[in-house]
mmCIF file of C-alpha atoms in Angstrom:
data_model
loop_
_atom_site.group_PDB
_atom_site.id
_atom_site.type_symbol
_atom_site.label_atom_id
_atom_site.label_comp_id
_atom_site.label_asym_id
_atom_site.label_seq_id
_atom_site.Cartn_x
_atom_site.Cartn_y
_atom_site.Cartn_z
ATOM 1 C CA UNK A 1 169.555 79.075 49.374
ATOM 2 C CA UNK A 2 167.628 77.924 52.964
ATOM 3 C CA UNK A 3 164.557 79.549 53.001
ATOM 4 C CA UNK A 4 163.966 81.842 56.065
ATOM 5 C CA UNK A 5 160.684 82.477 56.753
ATOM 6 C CA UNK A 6 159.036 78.847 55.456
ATOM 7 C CA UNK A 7 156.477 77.241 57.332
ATOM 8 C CA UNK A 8 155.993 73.710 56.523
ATOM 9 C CA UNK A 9 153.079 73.283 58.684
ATOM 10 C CA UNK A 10 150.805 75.650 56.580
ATOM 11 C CA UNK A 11 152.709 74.413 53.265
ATOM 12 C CA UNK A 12 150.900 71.314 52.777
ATOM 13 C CA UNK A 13 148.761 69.815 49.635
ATOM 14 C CA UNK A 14 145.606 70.752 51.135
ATOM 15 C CA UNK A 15 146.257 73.664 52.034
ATOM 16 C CA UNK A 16 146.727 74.706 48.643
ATOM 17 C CA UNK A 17 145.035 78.071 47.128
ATOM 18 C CA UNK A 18 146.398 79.086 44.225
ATOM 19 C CA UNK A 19 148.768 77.738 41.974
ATOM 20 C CA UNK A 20 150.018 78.002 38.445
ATOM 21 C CA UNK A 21 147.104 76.275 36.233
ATOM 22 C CA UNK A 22 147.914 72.563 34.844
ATOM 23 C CA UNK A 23 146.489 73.971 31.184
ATOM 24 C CA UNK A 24 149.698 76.194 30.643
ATOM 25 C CA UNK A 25 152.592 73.628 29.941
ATOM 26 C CA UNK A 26 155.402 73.710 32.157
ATOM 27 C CA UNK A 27 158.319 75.243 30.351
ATOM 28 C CA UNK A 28 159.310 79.012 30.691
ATOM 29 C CA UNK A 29 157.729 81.842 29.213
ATOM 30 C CA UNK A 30 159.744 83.347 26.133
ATOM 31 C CA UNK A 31 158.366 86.957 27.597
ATOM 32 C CA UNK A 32 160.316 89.638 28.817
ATOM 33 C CA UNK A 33 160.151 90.054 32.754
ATOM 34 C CA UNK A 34 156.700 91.576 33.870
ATOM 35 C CA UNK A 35 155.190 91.511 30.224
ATOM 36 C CA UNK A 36 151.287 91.090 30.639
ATOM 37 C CA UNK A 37 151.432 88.470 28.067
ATOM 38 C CA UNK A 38 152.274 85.839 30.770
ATOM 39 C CA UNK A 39 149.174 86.847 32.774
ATOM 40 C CA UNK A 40 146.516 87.250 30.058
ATOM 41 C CA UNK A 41 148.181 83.462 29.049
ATOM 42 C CA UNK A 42 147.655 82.189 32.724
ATOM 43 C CA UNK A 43 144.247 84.099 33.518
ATOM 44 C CA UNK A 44 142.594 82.592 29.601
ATOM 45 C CA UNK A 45 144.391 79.144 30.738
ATOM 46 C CA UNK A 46 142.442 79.619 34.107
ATOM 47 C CA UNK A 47 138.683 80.542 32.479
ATOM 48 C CA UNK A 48 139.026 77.647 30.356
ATOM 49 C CA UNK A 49 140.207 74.941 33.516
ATOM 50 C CA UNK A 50 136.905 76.230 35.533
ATOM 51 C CA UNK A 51 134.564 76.206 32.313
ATOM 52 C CA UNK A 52 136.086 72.500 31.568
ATOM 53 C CA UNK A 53 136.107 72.847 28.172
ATOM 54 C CA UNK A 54 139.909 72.457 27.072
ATOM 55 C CA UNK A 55 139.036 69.494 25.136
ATOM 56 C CA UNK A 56 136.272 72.086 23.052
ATOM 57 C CA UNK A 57 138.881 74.828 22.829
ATOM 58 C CA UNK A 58 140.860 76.094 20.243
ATOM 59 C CA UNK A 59 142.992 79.208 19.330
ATOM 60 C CA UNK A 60 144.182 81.256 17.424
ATOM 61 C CA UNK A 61 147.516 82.785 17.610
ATOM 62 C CA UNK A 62 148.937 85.865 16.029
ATOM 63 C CA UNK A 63 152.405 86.648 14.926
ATOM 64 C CA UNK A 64 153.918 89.028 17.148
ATOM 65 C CA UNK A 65 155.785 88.603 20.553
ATOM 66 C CA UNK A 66 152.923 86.202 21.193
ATOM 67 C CA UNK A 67 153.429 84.051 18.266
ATOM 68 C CA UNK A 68 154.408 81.270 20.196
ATOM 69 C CA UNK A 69 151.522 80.881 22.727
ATOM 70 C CA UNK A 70 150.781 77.402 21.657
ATOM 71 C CA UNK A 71 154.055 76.599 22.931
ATOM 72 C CA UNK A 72 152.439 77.263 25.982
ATOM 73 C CA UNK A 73 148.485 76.976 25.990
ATOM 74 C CA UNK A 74 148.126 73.233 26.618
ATOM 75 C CA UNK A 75 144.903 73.458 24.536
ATOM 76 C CA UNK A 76 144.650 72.691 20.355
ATOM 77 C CA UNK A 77 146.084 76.053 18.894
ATOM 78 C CA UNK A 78 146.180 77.342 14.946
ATOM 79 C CA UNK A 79 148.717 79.721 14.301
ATOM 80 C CA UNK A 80 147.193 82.588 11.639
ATOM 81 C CA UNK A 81 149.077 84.573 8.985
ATOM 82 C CA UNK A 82 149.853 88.101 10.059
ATOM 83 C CA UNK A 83 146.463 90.055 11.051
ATOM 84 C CA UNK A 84 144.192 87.100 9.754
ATOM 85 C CA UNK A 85 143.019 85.410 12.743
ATOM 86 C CA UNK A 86 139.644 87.071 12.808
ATOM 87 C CA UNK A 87 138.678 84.952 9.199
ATOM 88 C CA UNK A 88 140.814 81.405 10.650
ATOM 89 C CA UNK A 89 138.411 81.793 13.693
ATOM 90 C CA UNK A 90 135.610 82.288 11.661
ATOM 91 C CA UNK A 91 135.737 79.014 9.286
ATOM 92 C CA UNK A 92 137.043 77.561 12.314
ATOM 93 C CA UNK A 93 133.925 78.075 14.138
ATOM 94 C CA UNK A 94 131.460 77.694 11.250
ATOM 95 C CA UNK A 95 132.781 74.430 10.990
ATOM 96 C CA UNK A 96 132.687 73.207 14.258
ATOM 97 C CA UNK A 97 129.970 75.028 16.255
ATOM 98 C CA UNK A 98 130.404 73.709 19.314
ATOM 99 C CA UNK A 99 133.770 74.593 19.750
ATOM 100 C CA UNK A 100 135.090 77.643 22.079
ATOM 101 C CA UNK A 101 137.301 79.487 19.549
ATOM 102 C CA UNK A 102 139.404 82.490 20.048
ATOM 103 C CA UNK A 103 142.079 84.789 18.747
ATOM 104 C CA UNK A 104 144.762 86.395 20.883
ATOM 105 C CA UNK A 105 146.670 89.031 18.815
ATOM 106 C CA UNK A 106 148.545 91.946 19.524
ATOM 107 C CA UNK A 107 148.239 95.446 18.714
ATOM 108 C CA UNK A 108 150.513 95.363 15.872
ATOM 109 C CA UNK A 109 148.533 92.172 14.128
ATOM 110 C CA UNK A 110 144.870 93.493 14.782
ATOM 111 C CA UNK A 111 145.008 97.407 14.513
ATOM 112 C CA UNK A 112 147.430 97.453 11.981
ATOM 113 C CA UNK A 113 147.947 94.436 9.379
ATOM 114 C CA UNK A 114 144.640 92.692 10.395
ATOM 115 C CA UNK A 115 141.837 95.772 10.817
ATOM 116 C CA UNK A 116 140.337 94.784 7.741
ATOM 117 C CA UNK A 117 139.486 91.109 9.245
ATOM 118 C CA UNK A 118 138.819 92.263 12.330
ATOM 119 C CA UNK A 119 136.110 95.117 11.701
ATOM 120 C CA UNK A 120 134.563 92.221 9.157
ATOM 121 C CA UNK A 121 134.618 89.107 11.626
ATOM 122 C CA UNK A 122 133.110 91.825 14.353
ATOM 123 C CA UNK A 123 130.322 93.308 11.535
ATOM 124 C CA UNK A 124 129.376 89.776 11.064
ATOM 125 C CA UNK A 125 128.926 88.820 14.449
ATOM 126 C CA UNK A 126 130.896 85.764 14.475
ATOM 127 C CA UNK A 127 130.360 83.994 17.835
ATOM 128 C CA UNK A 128 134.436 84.088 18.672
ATOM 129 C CA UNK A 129 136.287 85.935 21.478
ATOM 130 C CA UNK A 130 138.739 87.870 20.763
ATOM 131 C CA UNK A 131 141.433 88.655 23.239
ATOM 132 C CA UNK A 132 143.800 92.366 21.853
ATOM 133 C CA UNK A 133 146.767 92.918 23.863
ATOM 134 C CA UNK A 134 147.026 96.896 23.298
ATOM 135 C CA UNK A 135 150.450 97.848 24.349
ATOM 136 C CA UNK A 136 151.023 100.713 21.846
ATOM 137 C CA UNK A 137 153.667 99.427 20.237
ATOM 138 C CA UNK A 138 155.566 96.836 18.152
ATOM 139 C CA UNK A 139 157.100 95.032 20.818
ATOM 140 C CA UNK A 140 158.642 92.029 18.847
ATOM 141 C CA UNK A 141 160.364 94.022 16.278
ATOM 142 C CA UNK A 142 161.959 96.679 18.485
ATOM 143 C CA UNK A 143 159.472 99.043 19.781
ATOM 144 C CA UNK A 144 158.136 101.016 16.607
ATOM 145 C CA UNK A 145 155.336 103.302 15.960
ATOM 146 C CA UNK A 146 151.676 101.305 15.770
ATOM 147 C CA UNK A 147 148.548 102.427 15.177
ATOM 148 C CA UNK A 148 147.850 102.546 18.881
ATOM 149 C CA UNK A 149 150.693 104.668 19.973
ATOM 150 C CA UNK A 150 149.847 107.632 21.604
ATOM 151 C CA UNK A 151 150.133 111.088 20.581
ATOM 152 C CA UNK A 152 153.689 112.398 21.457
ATOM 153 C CA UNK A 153 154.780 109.054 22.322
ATOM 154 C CA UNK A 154 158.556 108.124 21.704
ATOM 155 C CA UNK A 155 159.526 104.854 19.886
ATOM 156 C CA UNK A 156 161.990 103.678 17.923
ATOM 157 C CA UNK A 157 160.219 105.085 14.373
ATOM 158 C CA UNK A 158 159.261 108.018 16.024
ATOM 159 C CA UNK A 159 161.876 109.139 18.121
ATOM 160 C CA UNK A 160 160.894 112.962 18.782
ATOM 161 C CA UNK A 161 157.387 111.065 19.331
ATOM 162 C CA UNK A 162 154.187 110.734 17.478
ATOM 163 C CA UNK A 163 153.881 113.783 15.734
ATOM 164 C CA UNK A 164 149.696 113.608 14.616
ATOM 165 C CA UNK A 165 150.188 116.170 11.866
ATOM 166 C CA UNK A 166 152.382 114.030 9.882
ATOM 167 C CA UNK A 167 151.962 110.354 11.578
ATOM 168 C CA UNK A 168 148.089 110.280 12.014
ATOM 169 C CA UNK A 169 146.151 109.948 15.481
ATOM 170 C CA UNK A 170 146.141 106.613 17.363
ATOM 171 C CA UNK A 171 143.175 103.911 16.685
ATOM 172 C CA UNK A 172 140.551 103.081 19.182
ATOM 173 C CA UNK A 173 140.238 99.955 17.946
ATOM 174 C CA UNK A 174 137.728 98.834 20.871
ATOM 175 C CA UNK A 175 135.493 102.460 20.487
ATOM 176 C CA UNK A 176 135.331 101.101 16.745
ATOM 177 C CA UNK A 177 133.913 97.523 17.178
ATOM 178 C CA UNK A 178 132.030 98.580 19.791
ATOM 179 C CA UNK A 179 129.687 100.513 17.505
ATOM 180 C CA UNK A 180 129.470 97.524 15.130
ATOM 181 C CA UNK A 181 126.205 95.532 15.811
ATOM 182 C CA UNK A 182 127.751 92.259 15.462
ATOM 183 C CA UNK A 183 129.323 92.795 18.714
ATOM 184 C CA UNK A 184 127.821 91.926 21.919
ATOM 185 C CA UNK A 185 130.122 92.228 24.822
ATOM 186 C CA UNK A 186 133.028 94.574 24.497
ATOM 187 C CA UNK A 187 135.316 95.551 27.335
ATOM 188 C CA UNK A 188 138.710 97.188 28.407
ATOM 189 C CA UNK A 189 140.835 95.857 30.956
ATOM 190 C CA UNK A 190 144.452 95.744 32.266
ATOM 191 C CA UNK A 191 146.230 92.960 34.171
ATOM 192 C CA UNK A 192 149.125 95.138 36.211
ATOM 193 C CA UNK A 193 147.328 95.100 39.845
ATOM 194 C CA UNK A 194 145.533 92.250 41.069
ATOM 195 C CA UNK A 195 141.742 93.737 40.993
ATOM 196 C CA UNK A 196 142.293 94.248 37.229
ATOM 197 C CA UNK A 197 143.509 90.960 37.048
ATOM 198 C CA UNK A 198 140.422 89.551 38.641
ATOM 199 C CA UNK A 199 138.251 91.951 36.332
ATOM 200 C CA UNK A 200 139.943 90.718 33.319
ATOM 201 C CA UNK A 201 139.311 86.866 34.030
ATOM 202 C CA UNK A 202 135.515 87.440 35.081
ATOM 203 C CA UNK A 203 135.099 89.511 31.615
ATOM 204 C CA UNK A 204 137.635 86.405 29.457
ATOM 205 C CA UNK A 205 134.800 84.056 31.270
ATOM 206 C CA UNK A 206 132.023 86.644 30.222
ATOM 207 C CA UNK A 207 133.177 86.500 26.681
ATOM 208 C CA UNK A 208 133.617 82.502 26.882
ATOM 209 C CA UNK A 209 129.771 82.561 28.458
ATOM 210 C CA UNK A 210 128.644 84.373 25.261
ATOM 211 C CA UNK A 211 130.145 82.210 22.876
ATOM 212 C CA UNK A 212 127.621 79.183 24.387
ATOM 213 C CA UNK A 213 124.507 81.546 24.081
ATOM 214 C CA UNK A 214 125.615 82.652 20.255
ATOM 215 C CA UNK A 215 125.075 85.949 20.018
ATOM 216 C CA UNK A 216 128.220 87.486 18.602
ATOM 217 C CA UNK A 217 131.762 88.977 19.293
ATOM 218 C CA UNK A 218 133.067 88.966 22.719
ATOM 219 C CA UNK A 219 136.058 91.884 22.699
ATOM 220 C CA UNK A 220 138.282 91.937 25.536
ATOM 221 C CA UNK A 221 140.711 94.703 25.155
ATOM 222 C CA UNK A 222 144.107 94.120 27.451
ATOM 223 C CA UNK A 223 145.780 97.452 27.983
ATOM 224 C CA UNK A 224 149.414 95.717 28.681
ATOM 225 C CA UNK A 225 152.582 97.560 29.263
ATOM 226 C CA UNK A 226 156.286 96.764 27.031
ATOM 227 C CA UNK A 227 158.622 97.484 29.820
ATOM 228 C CA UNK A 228 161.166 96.364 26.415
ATOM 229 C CA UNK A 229 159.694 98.465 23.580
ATOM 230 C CA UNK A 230 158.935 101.614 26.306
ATOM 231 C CA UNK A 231 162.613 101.258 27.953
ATOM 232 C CA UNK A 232 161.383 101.363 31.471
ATOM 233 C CA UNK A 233 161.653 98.688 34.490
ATOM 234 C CA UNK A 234 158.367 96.626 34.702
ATOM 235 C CA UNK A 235 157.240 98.911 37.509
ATOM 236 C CA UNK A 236 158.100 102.485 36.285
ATOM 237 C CA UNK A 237 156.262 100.919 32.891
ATOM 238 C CA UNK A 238 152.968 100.236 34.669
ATOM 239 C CA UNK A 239 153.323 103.417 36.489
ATOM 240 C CA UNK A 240 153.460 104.701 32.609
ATOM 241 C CA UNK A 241 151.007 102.692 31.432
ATOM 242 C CA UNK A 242 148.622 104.487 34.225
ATOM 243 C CA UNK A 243 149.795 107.699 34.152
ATOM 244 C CA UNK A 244 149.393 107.636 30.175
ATOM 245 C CA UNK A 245 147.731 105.149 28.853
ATOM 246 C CA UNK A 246 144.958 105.066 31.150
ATOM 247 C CA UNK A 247 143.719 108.450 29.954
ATOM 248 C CA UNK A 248 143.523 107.817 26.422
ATOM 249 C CA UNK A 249 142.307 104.094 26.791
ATOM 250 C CA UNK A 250 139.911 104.207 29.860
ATOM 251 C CA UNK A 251 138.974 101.246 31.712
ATOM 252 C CA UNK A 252 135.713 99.348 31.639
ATOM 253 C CA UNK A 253 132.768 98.242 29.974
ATOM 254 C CA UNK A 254 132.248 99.819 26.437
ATOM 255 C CA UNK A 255 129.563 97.507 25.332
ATOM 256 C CA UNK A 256 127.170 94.869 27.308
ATOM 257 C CA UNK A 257 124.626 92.582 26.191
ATOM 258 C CA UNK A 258 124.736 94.554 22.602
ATOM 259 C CA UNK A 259 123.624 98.012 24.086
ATOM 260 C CA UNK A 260 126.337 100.428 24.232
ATOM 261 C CA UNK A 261 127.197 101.965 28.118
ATOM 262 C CA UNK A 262 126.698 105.570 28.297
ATOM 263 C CA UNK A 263 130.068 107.575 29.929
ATOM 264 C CA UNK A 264 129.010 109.572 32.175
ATOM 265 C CA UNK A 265 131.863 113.030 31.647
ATOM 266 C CA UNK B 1 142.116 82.563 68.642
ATOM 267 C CA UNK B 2 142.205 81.644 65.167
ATOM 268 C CA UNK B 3 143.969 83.164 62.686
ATOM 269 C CA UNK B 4 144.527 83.214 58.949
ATOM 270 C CA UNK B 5 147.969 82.712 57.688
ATOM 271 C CA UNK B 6 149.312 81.842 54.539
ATOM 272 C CA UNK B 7 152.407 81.014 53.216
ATOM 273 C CA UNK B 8 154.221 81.135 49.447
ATOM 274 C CA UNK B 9 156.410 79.026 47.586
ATOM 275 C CA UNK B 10 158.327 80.730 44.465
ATOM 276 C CA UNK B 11 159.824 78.969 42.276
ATOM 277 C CA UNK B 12 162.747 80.776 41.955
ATOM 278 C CA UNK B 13 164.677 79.055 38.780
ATOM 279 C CA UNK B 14 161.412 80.477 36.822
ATOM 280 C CA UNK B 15 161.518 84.199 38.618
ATOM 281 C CA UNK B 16 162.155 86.881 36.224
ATOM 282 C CA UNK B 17 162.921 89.114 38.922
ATOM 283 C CA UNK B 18 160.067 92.118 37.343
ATOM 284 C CA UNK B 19 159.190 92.850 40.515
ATOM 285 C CA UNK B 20 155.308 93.330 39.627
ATOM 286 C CA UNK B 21 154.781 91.066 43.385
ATOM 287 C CA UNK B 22 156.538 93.466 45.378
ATOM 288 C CA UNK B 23 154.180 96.283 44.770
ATOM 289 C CA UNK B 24 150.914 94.047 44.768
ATOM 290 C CA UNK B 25 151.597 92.627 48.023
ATOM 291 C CA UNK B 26 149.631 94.606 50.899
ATOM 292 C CA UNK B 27 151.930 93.396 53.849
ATOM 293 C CA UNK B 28 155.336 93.938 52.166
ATOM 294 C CA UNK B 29 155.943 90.081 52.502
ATOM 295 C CA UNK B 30 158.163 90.193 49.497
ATOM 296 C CA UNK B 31 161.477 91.611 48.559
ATOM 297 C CA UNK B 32 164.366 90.487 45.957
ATOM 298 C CA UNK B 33 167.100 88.556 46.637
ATOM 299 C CA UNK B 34 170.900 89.403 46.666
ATOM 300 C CA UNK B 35 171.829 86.348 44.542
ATOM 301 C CA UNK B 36 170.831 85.327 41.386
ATOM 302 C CA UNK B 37 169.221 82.232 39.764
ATOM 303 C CA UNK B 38 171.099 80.437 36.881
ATOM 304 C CA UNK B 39 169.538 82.877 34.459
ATOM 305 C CA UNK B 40 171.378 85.459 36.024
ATOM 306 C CA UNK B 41 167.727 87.245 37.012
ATOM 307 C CA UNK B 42 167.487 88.534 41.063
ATOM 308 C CA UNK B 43 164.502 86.698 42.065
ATOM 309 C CA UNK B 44 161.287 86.977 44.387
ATOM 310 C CA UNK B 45 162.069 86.093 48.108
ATOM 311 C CA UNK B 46 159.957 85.758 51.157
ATOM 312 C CA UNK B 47 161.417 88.466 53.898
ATOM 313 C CA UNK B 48 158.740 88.284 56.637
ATOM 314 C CA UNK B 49 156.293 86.156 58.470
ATOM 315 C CA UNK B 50 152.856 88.645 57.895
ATOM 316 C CA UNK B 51 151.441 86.322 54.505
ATOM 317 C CA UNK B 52 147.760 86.223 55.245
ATOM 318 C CA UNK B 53 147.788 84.203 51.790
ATOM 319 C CA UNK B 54 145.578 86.855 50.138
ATOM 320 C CA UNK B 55 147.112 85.303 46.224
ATOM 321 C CA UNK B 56 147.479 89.124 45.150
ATOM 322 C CA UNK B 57 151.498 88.757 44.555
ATOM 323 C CA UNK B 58 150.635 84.878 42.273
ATOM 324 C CA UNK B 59 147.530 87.049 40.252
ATOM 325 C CA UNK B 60 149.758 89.295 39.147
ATOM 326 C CA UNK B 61 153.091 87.387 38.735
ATOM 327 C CA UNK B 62 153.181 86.917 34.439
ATOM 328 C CA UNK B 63 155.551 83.670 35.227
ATOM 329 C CA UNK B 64 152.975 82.268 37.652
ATOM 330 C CA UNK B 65 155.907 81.281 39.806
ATOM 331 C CA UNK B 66 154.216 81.746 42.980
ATOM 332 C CA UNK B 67 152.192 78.742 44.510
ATOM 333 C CA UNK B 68 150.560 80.242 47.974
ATOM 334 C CA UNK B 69 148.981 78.063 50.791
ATOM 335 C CA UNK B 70 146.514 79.087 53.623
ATOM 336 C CA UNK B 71 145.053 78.299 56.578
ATOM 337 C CA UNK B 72 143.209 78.231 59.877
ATOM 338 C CA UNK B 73 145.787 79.013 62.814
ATOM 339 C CA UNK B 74 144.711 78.586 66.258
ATOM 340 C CA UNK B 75 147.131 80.663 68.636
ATOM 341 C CA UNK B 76 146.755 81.014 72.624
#
């Protein structure tokens, strides 16, 4: 279709000021439409272009709906067994120091399967990033209950919604490391408006900056809507996710420079 | 005077049509389209001529379909 409103004297090369980062390969996303995935992809893809070092990178991925991120993170990329990617980033990285590892796992691999890795790799202050997509949910399998659902929450294993008597209370899984001293920098962010979006990328390249200086875990928390798994439309689910989520899982800096923040309530 | 103004170009074969842009966009600049691409998705159009090419609507797009331009415009 003719474009209406183009203007081809402001759309030249040089003119240029943003545009989709060279480091995520040009083929399309296997996410649903307006899944955070695609941005936390695009916003780590972007840290790592400005830092220069996707020669010194590598990742892990985790099974869940982003299982297939090396498909598009033009960088060298591991895929982990369910929940493990915390220990393959950790011989990973004690055997080649100079490299920028991280992990980038869901909810449903680090909370649930993987906690066990996770709380260790954090306790022993492995100098990795790890990136948790916290969408409260299983998205791949078809939305069920995971450890970070909230209370009263509908999914597809707990359709009356999470009942806390019988189904348990969710996990803070970023409260938890944060309290760990192996961790240095630990943060929660979201990527549905732009200012998060900006947030998240200066605290990915926070997390990346720690990593040089060695002194433990950076934890970047992404809470991330499942338009999919929540049967909503993209918007209505981060109207959801702020309405709802928000509450439970506040924004912000938990942990800096490996002294907690005080919340001021 | 000069004048900012930006422009965007969406790739529209890669739009999912989530709509995420519309809201982030702070001059309403953006708006779906009637038709559909050949995956059968609505996509991302441009409606009006008010892009100050702020990058708010690319940020946020999860496709990174949107490539957005900018510059100085000197008008009488």
């Amino acid at each position: 279709m003719e474009e209406l409103f183009a203007k081809p004297e402001i759309r030249k090369p040089e003119n240029i000021v943003y545009k989709k980062t060279d480091l995520m390969v040009d083929r399309p996303l296997s996410y649903c439409p307006g899944c955070g995935h695609g941005t936390v992809h695009r916003i780590l893809m972007e840290v790592i272009e400005e830092m220069d070092i996707q020669g010194d990178t590598i990742g892990v991925s985790p099974v869940g709906c982003s299982v297939l991120a090396y498909d598009f993170l033009d960088i060298d990329m591991l895929g982990a067994a369910h929940g493990r990617a915390p220990a393959l980033a950790t011989a990973i990285k004690r055997l080649w120091p100079h490299r920028f590892v991280f992990t980038y796992q869901g909810d449903g691999d680090l909370a649930a399967i993987g906690t066990a890795e996770t709380i260790h790799a954090c306790n022993r202050g492995e100098n990795i990033t790890i990136i948790f997509i916290n969408n409260g949910i299983y998205g791949m399998t078809g939305g069920q209950m995971a450890p970070t659902t909230l209370p009263g929450m509908r999914s597809s294993t707990s359709p009356y919604g999470r009942d806390v008597l019988t189904m348990g209370y969710p996990l803070k899984m970023t409260e938890l490391v944060a309290q760990l001293p192996g961790t240095h920098y630990v943060t929660r962010q979201s990527v549905h408006t732009p200012g998060n979006a900006r947030k998240t990328k200066k605290a990915i390249r926070k997390a990346f900056d720690i990593q040089k200086e060695k002194k433990g875990v950076g934890w970047i928390e992404v809470v991330s809507n499942c338009n999919s798994g929540w049967k909503m439309t993209p918007v209505q689910a981060n109207k959801w996710m702020e309405d709802n989520m928000f509450p439970f899982y506040p924004l912000g800096d938990i942990k800096v420079d490996g002294k907690l923040i005080e919340v001021a309530k | 005077m000069a004048k900012i103004k930006g422009d965007i170009v969406i790739n529209t074969e890669r739009c999912k049509g989530c709509e995420v842009c519309i809201a982030a966009c702070p001059f309403g600049v953006i708006a779906m389209s009637k038709e559909v691409n050949s995956k059968g998705y609505h996509y991302a159009m441009k409606v009006n001529d008010e892009c100050t090419g702020c990058t708010n609507c690319a940020i946020v797009c999860p496709d990174g379909v949107i490539t957005v331009y900018r510059a100085k415009v000197t008008t009488e």
